[in-house]
Structure formats: structure tokens, C-alpha cells
């Protein structure tokens, strides 16, 4: 099964942009790239997803490499409420695999 | 508003007992999923269902079972609880395709003594 690799933790200063990387070298052509985040003591919540093109929504942007073997979640201005574990997931037929995620710490 | 709920939110049980965790969604989603979350492992898929009467094993299905008799509910049963099944359990649902966004419940913290 396809897996993703993310750094265990990252830090950012408040109001600064954050780039969260994800490697998925075994991605198949039909896999979507999803990002979720999990706040303390809560279930994961959807952030953004894409297939080939870069995507933007009110929460974040997703930049996908041309070969699709990596992607980057971009938070344009980190706030204290963005402190969470961020998961990069490959979603395809019969598979939706979470990795261990990146714990983002936002410094005031 | 549509939602996904889990019950109980906390459960303490003894080794060897049968335990059932409930999951109920009001979105009329076809797909439902059960995950467990342990420190250092992220979320791992236990079982999933793509519709009524459909169930499938995930990566950590041993010792667990599910049944889907209607669209709204996917109960997770631990046939004979073991201490290794102490974990936080999350239920999720999605609309149609396996690539659709998943909506997660608040979780059930299960302790097996």
C-alpha cells in the first residue's frame, strides 16, 4: 500500500507562513492527496485535497509536485489555533492510509 | 445539522469481555470507517464499509468485527477485549467514492484492564 512520509514535528512563529512537506513516492495515478489536521482531544478534520493541480481554499493551499511524488501544505499565516497534528494521506480505491503526521507548534 | 456521533465517549472494561462501540451518522453517507489511534502510530484502519451489508477488513482488523444493517450505523465489536486494544477509536464517514472527504466523530476512549 502507498504510504506517506512527513517530519515528526515543525515549529512556526505566529503570523508567518508554514510549509508542511509530505513525500509519497509510491503514489499511483488515481490516488488523491488529502490533508487533515487533528486538534488535541478531537477527531481529524479535513483541510484540503488535490489530484494533480495546486489547490487553494480558505484554510490553506496545497502545492503538488509535477511528478506527484511529494506535496506541501501551506498555511499562509499561522495562528495559535493552527497548532495541531497534520496528516498527509493518499486516498484511492480501497485505501485511505494515515501516517504519523507532523506536529505543528506555533510560537506566539 | 448533519453529524456523526460515537458512544460511549469513554469505556472501561475487563479482559475477555465483549464490547460494542456505536457510530451513527446523519449525512446518509454510503461509506463508513473505524480507526484506532495509539501513540506513535497515527490512525490505523480497522474496518470499513461502502454500503449496507458491505464490510471490509483494514490493516488492523484482528479481534474486531463490524456489521452494516442500515446506512446510518456501523457498530464496532471487540469479541474478547484484550489490553492491547486499549486505544482511542474514531469513526468516520464519507459520501460515495473512496476518495471523498471523511468526516470524523469525536472518538471513544477505551481502556481494557
mmCIF file of C-alpha atoms in Angstrom:
data_model
loop_
_atom_site.group_PDB
_atom_site.id
_atom_site.type_symbol
_atom_site.label_atom_id
_atom_site.label_comp_id
_atom_site.label_asym_id
_atom_site.label_seq_id
_atom_site.Cartn_x
_atom_site.Cartn_y
_atom_site.Cartn_z
ATOM 1 C CA UNK A 1 0.000 0.000 0.000
ATOM 2 C CA UNK A 2 1.093 3.525 -0.701
ATOM 3 C CA UNK A 3 2.492 5.357 2.305
ATOM 4 C CA UNK A 4 3.403 8.914 3.117
ATOM 5 C CA UNK A 5 6.414 10.319 4.937
ATOM 6 C CA UNK A 6 6.246 13.505 6.990
ATOM 7 C CA UNK A 7 8.571 15.185 9.502
ATOM 8 C CA UNK A 8 7.612 14.383 13.070
ATOM 9 C CA UNK A 9 7.421 17.996 14.156
ATOM 10 C CA UNK A 10 7.799 21.573 12.986
ATOM 11 C CA UNK A 11 7.694 24.988 14.595
ATOM 12 C CA UNK A 12 6.489 28.295 13.258
ATOM 13 C CA UNK A 13 6.104 31.805 14.552
ATOM 14 C CA UNK A 14 2.640 33.263 14.715
ATOM 15 C CA UNK A 15 1.570 35.265 11.638
ATOM 16 C CA UNK A 16 4.272 33.653 9.477
ATOM 17 C CA UNK A 17 3.710 31.175 6.622
ATOM 18 C CA UNK A 18 4.211 27.481 7.261
ATOM 19 C CA UNK A 19 5.166 24.870 4.676
ATOM 20 C CA UNK A 20 4.431 21.301 5.725
ATOM 21 C CA UNK A 21 6.055 18.729 3.413
ATOM 22 C CA UNK A 22 4.913 15.223 2.535
ATOM 23 C CA UNK A 23 6.639 12.571 0.449
ATOM 24 C CA UNK A 24 4.574 9.924 -1.308
ATOM 25 C CA UNK A 25 6.900 8.338 -3.837
ATOM 26 C CA UNK A 26 4.697 5.256 -4.332
ATOM 27 C CA UNK A 27 1.588 7.226 -5.277
ATOM 28 C CA UNK A 28 -0.487 5.718 -8.059
ATOM 29 C CA UNK A 29 -2.148 7.611 -10.874
ATOM 30 C CA UNK A 30 -5.616 7.560 -9.332
ATOM 31 C CA UNK A 31 -4.652 8.487 -5.765
ATOM 32 C CA UNK A 32 -5.831 11.800 -4.405
ATOM 33 C CA UNK A 33 -3.689 13.649 -1.858
ATOM 34 C CA UNK A 34 -5.688 14.667 1.205
ATOM 35 C CA UNK A 35 -4.623 16.682 4.208
ATOM 36 C CA UNK A 36 -6.294 16.531 7.589
ATOM 37 C CA UNK A 37 -5.438 18.068 10.903
ATOM 38 C CA UNK A 38 -6.185 16.928 14.424
ATOM 39 C CA UNK A 39 -6.539 19.320 17.296
ATOM 40 C CA UNK A 40 -5.953 17.988 20.826
ATOM 41 C CA UNK A 41 -8.687 15.609 22.031
ATOM 42 C CA UNK A 42 -10.628 15.864 18.767
ATOM 43 C CA UNK A 43 -11.132 13.768 15.671
ATOM 44 C CA UNK A 44 -9.270 14.688 12.493
ATOM 45 C CA UNK A 45 -10.789 17.382 10.317
ATOM 46 C CA UNK A 46 -10.447 17.886 6.585
ATOM 47 C CA UNK A 47 -8.139 20.642 5.376
ATOM 48 C CA UNK A 48 -7.676 20.296 1.617
ATOM 49 C CA UNK A 49 -7.159 17.779 -1.169
ATOM 50 C CA UNK A 50 -5.950 17.600 -4.746
ATOM 51 C CA UNK A 51 -5.040 15.279 -7.587
ATOM 52 C CA UNK A 52 -2.541 16.999 -9.885
ATOM 53 C CA UNK A 53 -3.010 20.760 -9.798
ATOM 54 C CA UNK A 54 -2.327 23.115 -6.926
ATOM 55 C CA UNK A 55 -5.389 23.899 -4.845
ATOM 56 C CA UNK A 56 -6.461 26.772 -2.633
ATOM 57 C CA UNK A 57 -9.243 27.112 -0.090
ATOM 58 C CA UNK A 58 -9.993 29.345 2.853
ATOM 59 C CA UNK A 59 -7.873 27.247 5.206
ATOM 60 C CA UNK A 60 -4.752 26.524 3.187
ATOM 61 C CA UNK A 61 -3.050 25.896 -0.140
ATOM 62 C CA UNK A 62 -1.797 22.607 -1.492
ATOM 63 C CA UNK A 63 1.184 22.518 -3.810
ATOM 64 C CA UNK A 64 1.684 19.238 -5.672
ATOM 65 C CA UNK A 65 4.956 18.370 -7.360
ATOM 66 C CA UNK A 66 4.831 17.773 -11.084
ATOM 67 C CA UNK A 67 5.726 14.088 -10.651
ATOM 68 C CA UNK A 68 3.196 13.878 -7.762
ATOM 69 C CA UNK A 69 5.741 12.192 -5.516
ATOM 70 C CA UNK A 70 5.579 14.977 -2.977
ATOM 71 C CA UNK A 71 3.275 17.753 -1.850
ATOM 72 C CA UNK A 72 3.327 20.710 0.506
ATOM 73 C CA UNK A 73 0.558 22.096 2.660
ATOM 74 C CA UNK A 74 0.874 25.851 3.012
ATOM 75 C CA UNK A 75 -0.676 27.790 5.860
ATOM 76 C CA UNK A 76 -0.323 31.395 4.788
ATOM 77 C CA UNK A 77 -0.387 32.981 8.240
ATOM 78 C CA UNK A 78 -0.100 30.580 11.146
ATOM 79 C CA UNK A 79 -2.164 31.305 14.224
ATOM 80 C CA UNK A 80 -2.097 29.692 17.647
ATOM 81 C CA UNK A 81 -5.284 27.832 16.668
ATOM 82 C CA UNK A 82 -3.362 26.087 13.886
ATOM 83 C CA UNK A 83 -1.285 24.139 16.402
ATOM 84 C CA UNK A 84 -2.230 20.539 15.613
ATOM 85 C CA UNK A 85 -1.034 17.299 14.067
ATOM 86 C CA UNK A 86 -1.250 17.473 10.275
ATOM 87 C CA UNK A 87 -1.725 14.286 8.286
ATOM 88 C CA UNK A 88 -0.981 13.768 4.622
ATOM 89 C CA UNK A 89 -2.992 10.880 3.180
ATOM 90 C CA UNK A 90 -3.239 9.069 -0.119
ATOM 91 C CA UNK A 91 -6.852 8.303 -0.909
ATOM 92 C CA UNK A 92 -7.603 5.760 -3.581
ATOM 93 C CA UNK A 93 -9.697 2.742 -4.226
ATOM 94 C CA UNK A 94 -9.782 0.601 -1.066
ATOM 95 C CA UNK A 95 -7.077 2.567 0.717
ATOM 96 C CA UNK A 96 -7.030 5.592 2.933
ATOM 97 C CA UNK A 97 -3.778 5.385 4.856
ATOM 98 C CA UNK A 98 -2.820 7.812 7.615
ATOM 99 C CA UNK A 99 0.823 8.251 8.520
ATOM 100 C CA UNK A 100 2.036 9.515 11.893
ATOM 101 C CA UNK A 101 1.678 13.139 10.833
ATOM 102 C CA UNK A 102 3.572 16.338 11.628
ATOM 103 C CA UNK A 103 3.027 18.043 14.959
ATOM 104 C CA UNK A 104 2.984 21.782 14.304
ATOM 105 C CA UNK A 105 3.879 24.084 17.152
ATOM 106 C CA UNK A 106 3.043 27.768 16.719
ATOM 107 C CA UNK A 107 5.039 30.206 18.792
ATOM 108 C CA UNK A 108 3.461 33.444 19.976
ATOM 109 C CA UNK B 1 -27.298 19.844 11.210
ATOM 110 C CA UNK B 2 -25.976 16.523 9.972
ATOM 111 C CA UNK B 3 -23.388 14.949 12.206
ATOM 112 C CA UNK B 4 -21.532 11.836 13.222
ATOM 113 C CA UNK B 5 -21.707 10.672 16.825
ATOM 114 C CA UNK B 6 -19.965 7.994 18.834
ATOM 115 C CA UNK B 7 -20.985 6.328 22.066
ATOM 116 C CA UNK B 8 -19.877 5.847 24.686
ATOM 117 C CA UNK B 9 -17.206 8.549 24.787
ATOM 118 C CA UNK B 10 -15.318 6.682 27.490
ATOM 119 C CA UNK B 11 -15.410 2.990 28.374
ATOM 120 C CA UNK B 12 -13.538 0.846 30.859
ATOM 121 C CA UNK B 13 -13.855 -2.896 30.521
ATOM 122 C CA UNK B 14 -12.118 -6.080 31.570
ATOM 123 C CA UNK B 15 -10.055 -8.513 29.542
ATOM 124 C CA UNK B 16 -12.197 -11.117 27.824
ATOM 125 C CA UNK B 17 -15.446 -9.150 27.775
ATOM 126 C CA UNK B 18 -17.301 -8.339 24.574
ATOM 127 C CA UNK B 19 -17.557 -4.625 23.888
ATOM 128 C CA UNK B 20 -19.515 -2.754 21.242
ATOM 129 C CA UNK B 21 -18.785 0.824 20.240
ATOM 130 C CA UNK B 22 -21.529 2.689 18.429
ATOM 131 C CA UNK B 23 -21.196 5.041 15.465
ATOM 132 C CA UNK B 24 -24.137 6.922 13.965
ATOM 133 C CA UNK B 25 -24.141 9.415 11.096
ATOM 134 C CA UNK B 26 -26.987 11.507 9.759
ATOM 135 C CA UNK B 27 -25.414 12.536 6.437
ATOM 136 C CA UNK B 28 -26.761 9.484 4.611
ATOM 137 C CA UNK B 29 -23.186 8.672 3.607
ATOM 138 C CA UNK B 30 -22.522 5.359 1.930
ATOM 139 C CA UNK B 31 -19.023 4.898 3.335
ATOM 140 C CA UNK B 32 -18.162 4.388 6.992
ATOM 141 C CA UNK B 33 -14.828 3.660 8.651
ATOM 142 C CA UNK B 34 -13.377 2.667 12.007
ATOM 143 C CA UNK B 35 -9.857 3.688 13.060
ATOM 144 C CA UNK B 36 -7.827 3.284 16.201
ATOM 145 C CA UNK B 37 -5.230 5.783 17.351
ATOM 146 C CA UNK B 38 -2.288 4.916 19.558
ATOM 147 C CA UNK B 39 0.718 6.988 20.495
ATOM 148 C CA UNK B 40 3.360 6.736 17.801
ATOM 149 C CA UNK B 41 1.079 5.075 15.248
ATOM 150 C CA UNK B 42 -1.217 7.790 13.962
ATOM 151 C CA UNK B 43 -4.581 6.414 12.845
ATOM 152 C CA UNK B 44 -4.883 2.839 11.632
ATOM 153 C CA UNK B 45 -7.843 1.488 9.722
ATOM 154 C CA UNK B 46 -9.717 -1.360 11.404
ATOM 155 C CA UNK B 47 -12.757 -1.995 9.199
ATOM 156 C CA UNK B 48 -14.707 -0.099 6.582
ATOM 157 C CA UNK B 49 -17.998 -0.352 4.741
ATOM 158 C CA UNK B 50 -19.024 1.009 1.347
ATOM 159 C CA UNK B 51 -22.719 0.402 1.867
ATOM 160 C CA UNK B 52 -25.398 -1.671 3.582
ATOM 161 C CA UNK B 53 -24.348 -5.303 4.001
ATOM 162 C CA UNK B 54 -20.812 -4.467 2.816
ATOM 163 C CA UNK B 55 -17.869 -4.783 5.226
ATOM 164 C CA UNK B 56 -14.128 -4.977 4.618
ATOM 165 C CA UNK B 57 -11.043 -5.550 6.746
ATOM 166 C CA UNK B 58 -8.492 -2.839 7.251
ATOM 167 C CA UNK B 59 -4.867 -3.153 8.290
ATOM 168 C CA UNK B 60 -5.554 -3.997 11.968
ATOM 169 C CA UNK B 61 -8.804 -5.986 11.898
ATOM 170 C CA UNK B 62 -7.845 -8.961 14.099
ATOM 171 C CA UNK B 63 -10.095 -9.137 17.181
ATOM 172 C CA UNK B 64 -12.669 -6.718 15.749
ATOM 173 C CA UNK B 65 -15.870 -7.115 13.750
ATOM 174 C CA UNK B 66 -18.455 -4.809 12.191
ATOM 175 C CA UNK B 67 -21.852 -5.169 10.603
ATOM 176 C CA UNK B 68 -23.794 -2.718 8.419
ATOM 177 C CA UNK B 69 -27.527 -3.300 8.568
ATOM 178 C CA UNK B 70 -28.511 0.261 7.666
ATOM 179 C CA UNK B 71 -26.923 3.376 6.186
ATOM 180 C CA UNK B 72 -26.645 5.316 9.432
ATOM 181 C CA UNK B 73 -24.842 2.902 11.756
ATOM 182 C CA UNK B 74 -21.606 0.911 11.841
ATOM 183 C CA UNK B 75 -21.084 -0.639 15.296
ATOM 184 C CA UNK B 76 -17.608 -1.959 16.114
ATOM 185 C CA UNK B 77 -17.446 -5.091 18.271
ATOM 186 C CA UNK B 78 -14.453 -6.357 20.192
ATOM 187 C CA UNK B 79 -15.250 -10.044 20.537
ATOM 188 C CA UNK B 80 -12.977 -10.651 23.546
ATOM 189 C CA UNK B 81 -11.298 -7.475 24.708
ATOM 190 C CA UNK B 82 -7.537 -7.533 25.225
ATOM 191 C CA UNK B 83 -5.252 -4.993 26.911
ATOM 192 C CA UNK B 84 -3.630 -4.363 23.514
ATOM 193 C CA UNK B 85 -6.956 -2.939 22.374
ATOM 194 C CA UNK B 86 -6.751 -0.060 24.818
ATOM 195 C CA UNK B 87 -6.871 2.891 22.451
ATOM 196 C CA UNK B 88 -8.881 5.816 21.152
ATOM 197 C CA UNK B 89 -11.335 4.750 18.474
ATOM 198 C CA UNK B 90 -12.591 7.072 15.745
ATOM 199 C CA UNK B 91 -15.470 6.521 13.391
ATOM 200 C CA UNK B 92 -15.678 8.376 10.079
ATOM 201 C CA UNK B 93 -17.988 8.592 7.094
ATOM 202 C CA UNK B 94 -17.753 9.802 3.524
ATOM 203 C CA UNK B 95 -20.270 10.293 0.767
ATOM 204 C CA UNK B 96 -19.586 7.969 -2.119
ATOM 205 C CA UNK B 97 -16.195 7.307 -3.596
ATOM 206 C CA UNK B 98 -13.298 6.111 -1.505
ATOM 207 C CA UNK B 99 -11.531 9.354 -2.367
ATOM 208 C CA UNK B 100 -14.209 11.590 -0.849
ATOM 209 C CA UNK B 101 -13.558 13.680 2.242
ATOM 210 C CA UNK B 102 -14.026 11.816 5.506
ATOM 211 C CA UNK B 103 -15.885 13.326 8.441
ATOM 212 C CA UNK B 104 -14.782 12.087 11.833
ATOM 213 C CA UNK B 105 -16.622 11.545 15.072
ATOM 214 C CA UNK B 106 -15.328 12.796 18.441
ATOM 215 C CA UNK B 107 -13.787 9.454 19.399
ATOM 216 C CA UNK B 108 -14.240 6.813 22.096
ATOM 217 C CA UNK B 109 -11.509 6.226 24.641
ATOM 218 C CA UNK B 110 -11.470 2.528 25.544
ATOM 219 C CA UNK B 111 -9.474 1.105 28.423
ATOM 220 C CA UNK B 112 -9.160 -2.663 28.822
ATOM 221 C CA UNK B 113 -7.950 -3.733 32.255
#
